[in-house]
Short mmCIF file of C-alpha atoms in Angstrom, two decimals:
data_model
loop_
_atom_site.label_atom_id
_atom_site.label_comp_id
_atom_site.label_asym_id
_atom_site.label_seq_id
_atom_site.Cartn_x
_atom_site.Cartn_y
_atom_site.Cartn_z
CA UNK A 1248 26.98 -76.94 -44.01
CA UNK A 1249 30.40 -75.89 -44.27
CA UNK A 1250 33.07 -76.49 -46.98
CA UNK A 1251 36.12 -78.88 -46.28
CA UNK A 1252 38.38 -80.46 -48.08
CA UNK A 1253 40.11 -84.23 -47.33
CA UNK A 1254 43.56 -85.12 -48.58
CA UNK A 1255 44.64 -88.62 -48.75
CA UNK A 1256 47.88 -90.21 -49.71
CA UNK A 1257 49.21 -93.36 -48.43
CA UNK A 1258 50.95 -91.72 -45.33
CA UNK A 1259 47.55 -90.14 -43.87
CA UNK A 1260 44.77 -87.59 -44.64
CA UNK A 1261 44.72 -84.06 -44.06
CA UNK A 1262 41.12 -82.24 -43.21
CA UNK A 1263 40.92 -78.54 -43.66
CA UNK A 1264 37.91 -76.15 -43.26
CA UNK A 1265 38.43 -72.59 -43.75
CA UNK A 1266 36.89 -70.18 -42.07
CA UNK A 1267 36.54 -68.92 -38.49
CA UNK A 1268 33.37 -70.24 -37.67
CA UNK A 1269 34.60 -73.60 -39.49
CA UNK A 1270 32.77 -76.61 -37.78
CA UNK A 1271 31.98 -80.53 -37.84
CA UNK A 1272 28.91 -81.89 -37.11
CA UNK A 1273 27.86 -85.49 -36.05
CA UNK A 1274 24.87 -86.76 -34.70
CA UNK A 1275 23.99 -83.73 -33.36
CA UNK A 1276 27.19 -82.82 -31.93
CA UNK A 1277 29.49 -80.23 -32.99
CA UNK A 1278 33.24 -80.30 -33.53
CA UNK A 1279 34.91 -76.73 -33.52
CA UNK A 1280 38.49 -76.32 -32.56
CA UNK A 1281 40.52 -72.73 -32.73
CA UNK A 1282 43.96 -71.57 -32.26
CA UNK A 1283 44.82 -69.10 -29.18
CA UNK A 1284 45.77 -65.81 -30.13
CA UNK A 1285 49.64 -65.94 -28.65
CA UNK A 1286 49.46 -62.38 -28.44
CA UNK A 1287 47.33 -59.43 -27.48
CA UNK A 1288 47.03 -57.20 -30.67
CA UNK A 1289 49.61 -55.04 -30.85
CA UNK A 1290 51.93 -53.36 -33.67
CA UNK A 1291 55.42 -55.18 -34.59
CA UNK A 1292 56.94 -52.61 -36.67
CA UNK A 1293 56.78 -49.22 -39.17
CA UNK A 1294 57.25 -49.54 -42.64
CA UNK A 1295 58.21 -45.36 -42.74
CA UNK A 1296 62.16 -44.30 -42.68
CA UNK A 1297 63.92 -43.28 -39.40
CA UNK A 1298 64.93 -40.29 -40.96
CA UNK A 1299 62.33 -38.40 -43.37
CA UNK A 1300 63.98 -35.57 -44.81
CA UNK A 1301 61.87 -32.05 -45.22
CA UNK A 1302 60.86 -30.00 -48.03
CA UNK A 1303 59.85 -26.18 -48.15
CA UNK A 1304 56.97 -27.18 -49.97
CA UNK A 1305 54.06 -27.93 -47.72
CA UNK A 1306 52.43 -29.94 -50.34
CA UNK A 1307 54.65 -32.89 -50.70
CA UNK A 1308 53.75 -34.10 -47.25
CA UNK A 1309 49.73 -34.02 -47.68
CA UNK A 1310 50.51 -36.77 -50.00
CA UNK A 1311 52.84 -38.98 -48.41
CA UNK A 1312 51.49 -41.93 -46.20
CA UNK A 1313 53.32 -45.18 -44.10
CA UNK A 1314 52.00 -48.59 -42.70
CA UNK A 1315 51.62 -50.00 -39.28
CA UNK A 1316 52.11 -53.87 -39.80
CA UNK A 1317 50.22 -55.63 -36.54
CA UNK A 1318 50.21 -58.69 -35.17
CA UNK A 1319 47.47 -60.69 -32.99
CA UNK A 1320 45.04 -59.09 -35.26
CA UNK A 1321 42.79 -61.79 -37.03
CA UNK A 1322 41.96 -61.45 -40.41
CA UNK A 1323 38.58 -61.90 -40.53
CA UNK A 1324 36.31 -60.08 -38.26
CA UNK A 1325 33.49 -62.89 -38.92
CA UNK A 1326 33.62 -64.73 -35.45
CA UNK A 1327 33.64 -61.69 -32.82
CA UNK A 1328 30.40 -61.22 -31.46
CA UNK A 1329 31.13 -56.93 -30.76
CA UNK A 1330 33.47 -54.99 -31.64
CA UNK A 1331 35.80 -55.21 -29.07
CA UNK A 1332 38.59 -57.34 -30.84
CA UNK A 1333 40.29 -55.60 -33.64
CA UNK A 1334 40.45 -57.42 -37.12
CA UNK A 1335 40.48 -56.84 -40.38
CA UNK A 1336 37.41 -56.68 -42.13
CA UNK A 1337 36.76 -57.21 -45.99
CA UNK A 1338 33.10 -56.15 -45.33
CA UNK A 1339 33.07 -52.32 -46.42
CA UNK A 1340 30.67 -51.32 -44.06
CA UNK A 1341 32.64 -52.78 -41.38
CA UNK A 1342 33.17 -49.89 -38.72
CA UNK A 1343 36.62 -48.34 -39.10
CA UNK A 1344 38.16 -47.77 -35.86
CA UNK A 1345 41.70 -47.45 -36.08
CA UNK A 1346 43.20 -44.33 -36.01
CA UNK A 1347 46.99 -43.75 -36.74
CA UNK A 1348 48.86 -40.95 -34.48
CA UNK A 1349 52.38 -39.05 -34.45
CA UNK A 1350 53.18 -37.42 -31.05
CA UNK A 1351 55.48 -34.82 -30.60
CA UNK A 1352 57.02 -32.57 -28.21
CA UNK A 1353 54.08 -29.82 -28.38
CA UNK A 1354 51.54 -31.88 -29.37
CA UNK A 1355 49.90 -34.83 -31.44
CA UNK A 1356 48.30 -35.40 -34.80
CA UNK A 1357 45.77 -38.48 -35.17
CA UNK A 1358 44.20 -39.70 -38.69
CA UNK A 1359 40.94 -41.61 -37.78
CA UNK A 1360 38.35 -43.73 -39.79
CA UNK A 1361 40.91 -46.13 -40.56
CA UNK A 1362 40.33 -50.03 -41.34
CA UNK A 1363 43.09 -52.94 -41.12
CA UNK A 1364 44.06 -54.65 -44.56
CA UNK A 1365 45.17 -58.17 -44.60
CA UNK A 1366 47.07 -60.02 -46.97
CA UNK A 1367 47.49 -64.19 -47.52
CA UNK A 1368 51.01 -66.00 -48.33
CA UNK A 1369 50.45 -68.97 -50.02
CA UNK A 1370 52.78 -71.89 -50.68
CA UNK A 1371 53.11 -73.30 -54.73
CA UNK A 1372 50.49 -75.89 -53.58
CA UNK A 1373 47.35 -73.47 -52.38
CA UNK A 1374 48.92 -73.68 -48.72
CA UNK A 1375 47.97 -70.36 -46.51
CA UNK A 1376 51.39 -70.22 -45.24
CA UNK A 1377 51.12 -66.15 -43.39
CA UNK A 1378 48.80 -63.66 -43.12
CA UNK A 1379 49.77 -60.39 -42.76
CA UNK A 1380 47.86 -57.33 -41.17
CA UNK A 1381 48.60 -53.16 -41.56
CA UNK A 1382 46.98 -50.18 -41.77
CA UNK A 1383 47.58 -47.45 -44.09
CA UNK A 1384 48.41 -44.19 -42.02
CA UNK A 1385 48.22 -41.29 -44.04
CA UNK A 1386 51.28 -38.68 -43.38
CA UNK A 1387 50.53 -35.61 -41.94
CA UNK A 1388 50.71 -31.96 -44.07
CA UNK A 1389 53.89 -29.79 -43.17
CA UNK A 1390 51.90 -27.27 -41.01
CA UNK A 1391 51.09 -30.24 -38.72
CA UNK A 1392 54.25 -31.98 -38.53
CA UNK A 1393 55.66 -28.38 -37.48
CA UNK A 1394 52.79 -27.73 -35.51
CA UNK A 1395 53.49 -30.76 -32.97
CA UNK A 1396 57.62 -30.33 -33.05
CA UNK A 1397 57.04 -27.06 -32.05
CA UNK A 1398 61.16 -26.55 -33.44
CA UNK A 1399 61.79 -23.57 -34.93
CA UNK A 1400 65.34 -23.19 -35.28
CA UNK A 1401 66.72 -27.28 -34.82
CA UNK A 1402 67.70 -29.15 -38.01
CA UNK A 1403 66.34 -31.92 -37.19
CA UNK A 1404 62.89 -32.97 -35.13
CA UNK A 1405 61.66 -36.38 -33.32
CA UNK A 1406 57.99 -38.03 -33.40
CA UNK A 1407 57.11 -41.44 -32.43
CA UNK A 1408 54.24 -43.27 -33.76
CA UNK A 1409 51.74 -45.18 -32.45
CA UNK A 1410 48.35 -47.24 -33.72
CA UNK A 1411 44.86 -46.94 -31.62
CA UNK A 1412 41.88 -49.21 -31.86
CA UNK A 1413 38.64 -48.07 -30.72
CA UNK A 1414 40.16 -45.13 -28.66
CA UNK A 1415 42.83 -47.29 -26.92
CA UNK A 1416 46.28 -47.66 -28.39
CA UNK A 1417 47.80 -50.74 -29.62
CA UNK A 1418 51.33 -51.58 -28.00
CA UNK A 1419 54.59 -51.49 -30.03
CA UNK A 1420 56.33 -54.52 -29.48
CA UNK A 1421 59.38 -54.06 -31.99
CA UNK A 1422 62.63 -53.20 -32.31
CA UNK A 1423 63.87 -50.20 -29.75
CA UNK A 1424 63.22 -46.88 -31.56
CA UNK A 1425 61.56 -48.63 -34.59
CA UNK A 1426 58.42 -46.27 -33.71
CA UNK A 1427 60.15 -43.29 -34.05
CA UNK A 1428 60.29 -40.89 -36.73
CA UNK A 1429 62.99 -38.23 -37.38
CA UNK A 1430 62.01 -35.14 -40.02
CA UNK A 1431 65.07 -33.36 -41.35
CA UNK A 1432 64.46 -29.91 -42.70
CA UNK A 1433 61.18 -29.61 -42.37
CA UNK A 1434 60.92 -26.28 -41.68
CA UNK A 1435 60.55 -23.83 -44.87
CA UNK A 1436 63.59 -21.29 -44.63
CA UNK A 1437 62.88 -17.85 -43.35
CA UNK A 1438 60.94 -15.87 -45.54
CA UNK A 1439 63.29 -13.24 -47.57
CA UNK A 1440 64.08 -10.18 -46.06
CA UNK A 1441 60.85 -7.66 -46.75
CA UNK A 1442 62.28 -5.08 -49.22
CA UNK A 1443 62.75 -1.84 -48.03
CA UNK A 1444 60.12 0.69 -50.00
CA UNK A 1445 61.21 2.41 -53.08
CA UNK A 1446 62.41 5.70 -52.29
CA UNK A 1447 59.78 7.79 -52.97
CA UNK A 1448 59.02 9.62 -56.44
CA UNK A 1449 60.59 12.89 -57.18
CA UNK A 1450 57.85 15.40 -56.46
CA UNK A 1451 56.19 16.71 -59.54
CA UNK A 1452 56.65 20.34 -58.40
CA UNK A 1453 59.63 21.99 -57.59
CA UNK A 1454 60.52 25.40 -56.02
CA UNK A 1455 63.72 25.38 -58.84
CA UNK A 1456 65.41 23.91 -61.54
CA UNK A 1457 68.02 23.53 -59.41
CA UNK A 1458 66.26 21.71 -56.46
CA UNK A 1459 64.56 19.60 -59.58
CA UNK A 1460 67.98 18.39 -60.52
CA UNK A 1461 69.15 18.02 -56.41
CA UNK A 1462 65.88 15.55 -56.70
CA UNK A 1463 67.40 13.17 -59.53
CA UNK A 1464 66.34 15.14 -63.12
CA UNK A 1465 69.34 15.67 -64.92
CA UNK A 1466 67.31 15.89 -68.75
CA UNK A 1467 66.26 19.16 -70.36
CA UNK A 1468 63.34 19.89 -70.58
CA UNK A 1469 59.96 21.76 -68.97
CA UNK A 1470 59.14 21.34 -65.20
CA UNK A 1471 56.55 22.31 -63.01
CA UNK A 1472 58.12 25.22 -60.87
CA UNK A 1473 56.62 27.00 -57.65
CA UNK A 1474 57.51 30.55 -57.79
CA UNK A 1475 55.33 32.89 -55.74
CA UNK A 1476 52.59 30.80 -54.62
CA UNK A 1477 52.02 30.12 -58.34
CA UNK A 1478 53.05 27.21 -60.65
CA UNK A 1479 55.42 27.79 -64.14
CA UNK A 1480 56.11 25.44 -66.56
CA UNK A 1481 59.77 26.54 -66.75
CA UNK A 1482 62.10 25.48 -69.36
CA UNK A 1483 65.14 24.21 -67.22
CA UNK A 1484 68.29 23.45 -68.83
CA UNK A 1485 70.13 20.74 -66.71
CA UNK A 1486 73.39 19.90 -68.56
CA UNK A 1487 74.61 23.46 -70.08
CA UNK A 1488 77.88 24.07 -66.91
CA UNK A 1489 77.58 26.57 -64.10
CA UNK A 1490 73.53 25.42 -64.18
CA UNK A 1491 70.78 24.74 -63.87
CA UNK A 1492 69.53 27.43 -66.02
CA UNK A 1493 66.27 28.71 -66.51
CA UNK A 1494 64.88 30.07 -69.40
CA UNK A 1495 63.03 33.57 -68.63
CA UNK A 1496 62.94 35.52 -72.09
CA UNK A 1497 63.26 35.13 -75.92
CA UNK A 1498 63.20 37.65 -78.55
CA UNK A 1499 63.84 37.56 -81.98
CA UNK A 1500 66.59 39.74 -83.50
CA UNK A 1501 66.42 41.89 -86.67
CA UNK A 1502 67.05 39.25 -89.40
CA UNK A 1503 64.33 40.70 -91.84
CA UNK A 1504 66.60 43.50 -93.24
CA UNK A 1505 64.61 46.29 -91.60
CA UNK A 1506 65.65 48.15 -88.47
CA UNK A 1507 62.41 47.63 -87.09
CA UNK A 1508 61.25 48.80 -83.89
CA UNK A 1509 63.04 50.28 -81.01
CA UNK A 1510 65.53 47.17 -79.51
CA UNK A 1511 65.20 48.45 -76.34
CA UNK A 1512 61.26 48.84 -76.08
CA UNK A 1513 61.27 44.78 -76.10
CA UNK A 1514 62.46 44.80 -72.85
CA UNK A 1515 59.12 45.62 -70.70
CA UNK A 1516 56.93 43.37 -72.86
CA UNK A 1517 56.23 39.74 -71.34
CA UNK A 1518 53.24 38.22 -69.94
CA UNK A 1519 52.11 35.76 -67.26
CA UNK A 1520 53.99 33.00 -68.53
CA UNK A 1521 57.42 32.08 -68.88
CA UNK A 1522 58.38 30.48 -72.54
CA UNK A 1523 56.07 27.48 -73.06
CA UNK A 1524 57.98 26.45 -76.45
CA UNK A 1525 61.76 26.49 -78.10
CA UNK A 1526 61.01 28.02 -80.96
CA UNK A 1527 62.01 31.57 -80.78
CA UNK A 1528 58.84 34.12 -81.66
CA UNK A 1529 58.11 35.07 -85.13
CA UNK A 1530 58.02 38.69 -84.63
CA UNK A 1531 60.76 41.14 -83.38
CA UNK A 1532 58.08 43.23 -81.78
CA UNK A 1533 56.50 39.90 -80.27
CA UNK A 1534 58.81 38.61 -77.36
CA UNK A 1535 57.78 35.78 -75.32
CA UNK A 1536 58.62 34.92 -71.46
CA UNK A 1537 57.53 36.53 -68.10
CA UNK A 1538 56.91 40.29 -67.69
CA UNK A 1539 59.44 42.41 -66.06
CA UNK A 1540 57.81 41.34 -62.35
CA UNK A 1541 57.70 38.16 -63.37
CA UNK A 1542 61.26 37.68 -64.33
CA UNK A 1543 62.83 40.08 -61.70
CA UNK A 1544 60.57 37.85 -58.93
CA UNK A 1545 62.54 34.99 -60.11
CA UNK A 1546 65.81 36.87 -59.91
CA UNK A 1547 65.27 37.85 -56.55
CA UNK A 1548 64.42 34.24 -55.75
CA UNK A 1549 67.74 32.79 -56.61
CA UNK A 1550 70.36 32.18 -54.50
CA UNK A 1551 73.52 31.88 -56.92
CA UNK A 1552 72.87 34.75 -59.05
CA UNK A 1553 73.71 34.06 -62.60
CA UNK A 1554 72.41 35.57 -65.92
CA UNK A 1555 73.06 33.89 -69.51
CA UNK A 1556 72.37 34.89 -72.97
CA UNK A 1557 72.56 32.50 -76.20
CA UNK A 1558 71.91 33.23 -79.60
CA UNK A 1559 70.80 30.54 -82.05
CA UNK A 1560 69.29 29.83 -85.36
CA UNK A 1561 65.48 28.19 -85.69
CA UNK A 1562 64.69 26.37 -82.86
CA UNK A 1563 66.69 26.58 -79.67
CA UNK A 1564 68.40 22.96 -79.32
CA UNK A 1565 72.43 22.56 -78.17
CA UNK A 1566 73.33 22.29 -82.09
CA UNK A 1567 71.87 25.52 -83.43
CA UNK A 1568 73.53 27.64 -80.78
CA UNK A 1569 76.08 30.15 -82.35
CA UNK A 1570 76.57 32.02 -79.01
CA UNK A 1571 76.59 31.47 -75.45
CA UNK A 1572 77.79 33.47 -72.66
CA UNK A 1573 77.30 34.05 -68.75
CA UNK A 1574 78.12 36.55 -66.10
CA UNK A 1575 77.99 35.80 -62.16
CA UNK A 1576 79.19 39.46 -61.19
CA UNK A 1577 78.81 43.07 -62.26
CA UNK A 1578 75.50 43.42 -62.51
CA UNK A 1579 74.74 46.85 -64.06
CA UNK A 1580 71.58 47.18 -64.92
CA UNK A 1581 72.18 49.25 -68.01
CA UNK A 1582 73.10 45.98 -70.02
CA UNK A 1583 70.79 45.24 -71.77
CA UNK A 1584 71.85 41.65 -72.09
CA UNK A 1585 70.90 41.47 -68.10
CA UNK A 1586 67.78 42.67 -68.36
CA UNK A 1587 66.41 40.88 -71.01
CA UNK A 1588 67.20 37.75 -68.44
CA UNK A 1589 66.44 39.83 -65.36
CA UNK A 1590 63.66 41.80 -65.88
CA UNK A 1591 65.63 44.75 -64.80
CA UNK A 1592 62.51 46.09 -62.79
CA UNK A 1593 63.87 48.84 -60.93
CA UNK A 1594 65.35 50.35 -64.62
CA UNK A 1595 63.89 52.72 -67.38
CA UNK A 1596 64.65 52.67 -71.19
CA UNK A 1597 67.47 55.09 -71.13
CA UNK A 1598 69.10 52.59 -68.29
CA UNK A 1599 69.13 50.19 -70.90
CA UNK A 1600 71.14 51.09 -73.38
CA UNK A 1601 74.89 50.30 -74.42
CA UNK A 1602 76.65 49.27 -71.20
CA UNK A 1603 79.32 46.95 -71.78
CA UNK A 1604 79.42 43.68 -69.42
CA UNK A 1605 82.84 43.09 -68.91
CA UNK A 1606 82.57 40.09 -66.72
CA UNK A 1607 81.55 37.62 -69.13
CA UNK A 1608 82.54 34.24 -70.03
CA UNK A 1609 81.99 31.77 -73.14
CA UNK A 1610 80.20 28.66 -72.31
CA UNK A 1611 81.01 27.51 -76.12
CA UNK A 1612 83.83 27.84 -78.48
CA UNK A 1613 82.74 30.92 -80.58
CA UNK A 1614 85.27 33.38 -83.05
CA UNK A 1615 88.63 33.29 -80.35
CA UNK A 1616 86.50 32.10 -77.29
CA UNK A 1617 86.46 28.91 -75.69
CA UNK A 1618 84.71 27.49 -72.83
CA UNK A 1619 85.99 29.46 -69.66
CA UNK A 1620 86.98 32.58 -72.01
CA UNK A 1621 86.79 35.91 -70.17
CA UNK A 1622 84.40 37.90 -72.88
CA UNK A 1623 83.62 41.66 -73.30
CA UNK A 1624 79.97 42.10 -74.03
CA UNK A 1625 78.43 44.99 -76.02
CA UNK A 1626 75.03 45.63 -77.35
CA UNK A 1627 74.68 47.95 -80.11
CA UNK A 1628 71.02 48.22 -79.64
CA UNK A 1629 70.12 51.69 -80.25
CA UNK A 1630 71.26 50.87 -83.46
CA UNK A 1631 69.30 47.56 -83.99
CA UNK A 1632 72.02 45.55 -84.59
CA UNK A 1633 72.38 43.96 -80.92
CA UNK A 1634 76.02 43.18 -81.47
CA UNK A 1635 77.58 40.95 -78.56
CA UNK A 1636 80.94 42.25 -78.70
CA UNK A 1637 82.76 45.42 -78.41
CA UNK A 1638 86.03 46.78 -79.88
CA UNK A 1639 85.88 50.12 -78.14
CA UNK A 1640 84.19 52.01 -75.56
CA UNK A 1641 80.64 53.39 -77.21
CA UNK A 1642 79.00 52.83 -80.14
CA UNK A 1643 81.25 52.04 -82.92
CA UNK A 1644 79.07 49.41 -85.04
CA UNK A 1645 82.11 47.55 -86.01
CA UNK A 1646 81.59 44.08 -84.43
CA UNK A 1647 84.37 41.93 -84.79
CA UNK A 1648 82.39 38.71 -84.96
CA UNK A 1649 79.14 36.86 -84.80
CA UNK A 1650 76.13 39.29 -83.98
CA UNK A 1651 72.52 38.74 -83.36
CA UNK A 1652 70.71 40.68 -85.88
CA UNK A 1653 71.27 41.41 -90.22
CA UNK A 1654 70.61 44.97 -89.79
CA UNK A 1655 74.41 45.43 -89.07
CA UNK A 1656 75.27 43.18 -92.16
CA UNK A 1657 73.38 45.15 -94.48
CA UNK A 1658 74.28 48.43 -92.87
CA UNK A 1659 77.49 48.24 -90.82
CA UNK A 1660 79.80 45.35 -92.57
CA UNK A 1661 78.81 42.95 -95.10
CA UNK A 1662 80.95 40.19 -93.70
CA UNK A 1663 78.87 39.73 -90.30
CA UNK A 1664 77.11 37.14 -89.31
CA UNK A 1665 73.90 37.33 -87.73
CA UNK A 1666 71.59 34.57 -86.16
CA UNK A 1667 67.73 34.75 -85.78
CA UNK A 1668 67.15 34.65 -81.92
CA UNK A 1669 67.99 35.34 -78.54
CA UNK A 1670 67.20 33.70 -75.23
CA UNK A 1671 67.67 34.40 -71.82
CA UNK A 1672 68.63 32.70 -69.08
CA UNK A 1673 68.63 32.66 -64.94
CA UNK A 1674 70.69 30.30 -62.66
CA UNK A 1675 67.80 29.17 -61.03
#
């Protein structure tokens, strides 16, 4: 027995039953009355913008949904005998056969499994005044949208949507356009630029201080040089001018009041290494650098000849240096200066001993000299005072400034002054 309601007042009655399968039954007989649907199912508008505007991030859009609103869709699906008239159903088992698409000019996306939702508008007084009818389409991700566009390089891209029940589409009967969708932006912008690989790392051998400091090191310090199929760890000084230098020899001078041994003899010692530290050696007899081979193969390996000699107190650093000189020309091999830095290979002892180098120049304000200062160099060393300046023409043992060893201040002139080592240098 079905439900229905009578109202009375004094200008008539009103019966209403509820329901689609809403009936009256007398005597046997049955009363049922419907209304025609006026239309065929179809979809009367979109609830989504015209114009969606884009994001970069692909995210945003697998979140986003819109609504088909239909009309000549019943609201219950309680009176259809199949499942051939679409309705909305507030059974949750009902089948869900509407599917939402967006078509565009490469292709179409389509979100299935959907179900219609329906809505009642009611008067003040209980009276069902509309019913309204949608389905909730959910918005396609970013990769789609693009994906169906197919635009790559236009601002701005078209879709139109459409609503299918049961595999056959529902027609739009709205407004002109009102099923179209425009998305502005979409696309992400171009990726950046790839960067263009570091340059690549300064090799960690080098065939010379000077090709170490054409590959970008410019500090002082040991590197890892190639000489002669072999690899050094060569002091290279970078910053000193008319460099790079590098440091072949060091010796300690007579600064212990004692002549000591034979100046000269010092200068076929060496090993197989080149200096390994900046402190000068602790014994006049004990020089430390390359052997005579050693040093003259780096001679011969340079290519802007250039020997230096510095004198300095404790450890070799720019502050403790008392001396510092250079010659580019003149080579005589009987200074002894030059073969201390040279190696002098091709020499004797008697070739070293006492010739002036007077091609010099300062690389440091010393006594008169400044930077660039031509300067006459002498070595007293048969007399173990290894003076670096000379006054005359042989050995007179009157040194006119700084020298390199105390022998000379304790037996020459009083007023010297003397520093504790020597190294040796080759523009390398």
């Amino acid at each position: 027995m079905h439900p229905f309601f009578v109202s009375t007042s004094a200008q008539g009655a009103v019966l209403q039953l509820e329901g689609g399968a809403s009936s009256i039954n007398m005597n046997g007989a049955k009363l049922q009355a419907s209304c025609a649907t006026s239309a065929k199912a179809s979809v009367k508008y979109f609830n989504m913008p015209q114009n969606l505007t884009g994001t970069s991030d692909p995210t945003l859009f697998d979140i986003g949904e819109y609504k088909a609103y239909l009309v000549g869709v019943p609201t219950s699906c309680g009176g259809f005998g199949d499942l051939s008239v679409p309705c909305a159903s507030r059974e949750p088992s009902y089948p869900a056969l509407f599917t939402c698409v967006l078509s565009g000019a490469k292709g179409t996306v389509e979100a299935d499994g959907l179900k219609a939702n329906a809505t009642a508008v009611k008067a003040d007084d209980g009276r069902l005044l509309d019913e309204t009818v949608w389905v909730t389409c959910p918005l396609p991700s970013l990769s789609e949208l693009n994906r169906i566009t197919g635009e790559d390089t236009s601002p701005q891209v078209a879709m139109i949507a459409s609503v299918k029940y049961a595999g056959s589409e529902l027609p739009f009967t709205g407004l002109t356009g009102g099923d179209g969708l425009v998305l502005i932006g979409t696309r992400p912008p171009p990726s950046p630029p790839v960067p263009a690989p570091p340059p690549p790392s300064s090799p960690s051998v080098h065939t010379s201080c000077t090709e170490a400091k054409e590959r970008g090191a410019d500090t002082d310090g040991f590197y890892d040089i190639k000489l002669g199929g072999k690899e050094y760890s060569i002091y290279c000084d970078m910053t000193t001018s008319n460099g790079p230098w590098a440091l072949t020899y060091m010796q300690k001078n007579d600064n212990d009041g004692d002549a000591g041994p034979d100046f000269f003899s010092n200068l076929k010692k060496g090993g197989e290494e080149f200096p390994k530290t900046l402190n000068g050696p602790s014994a006049v007899a004990s020089p430390i650098g390359g052997s005579r081979a050693l040093r003259d193969a780096m001679w011969q390996a340079s290519s802007s000849k250039a020997w230096r000699a510095t004198a300095f107190n404790g450890a070799y650093s720019t502050s403790s240096k008392k001396i510092d000189v250079y010659s580019d020309s003149n080579f005589r091999t009987g200074n002894p200066l030059l073969c201390y830095a040279t190696g002098c290979l091709s020499g004797t002892k008697s070739d070293c001993s006492n010739s002036d180098c007077s091609d010099a120049k300062a690389l440091m304000s010393y006594g008169p000299y400044s930077p660039g200062s031509s300067v006459t160099l002498y070595v007293f060393g048969n007399q173990f005072c290894n003076c670096w300046e000379v006054v005359s023409a042989g050995a007179s043992g009157s040194c006119q400034y700084r020298v390199t060893g105390d022998f000379i201040n304790m037996h020459c002139s009083s007023s010297m002054t003397y520093t504790e080592h020597s190294a040796f240098w080759i523009r390398f």
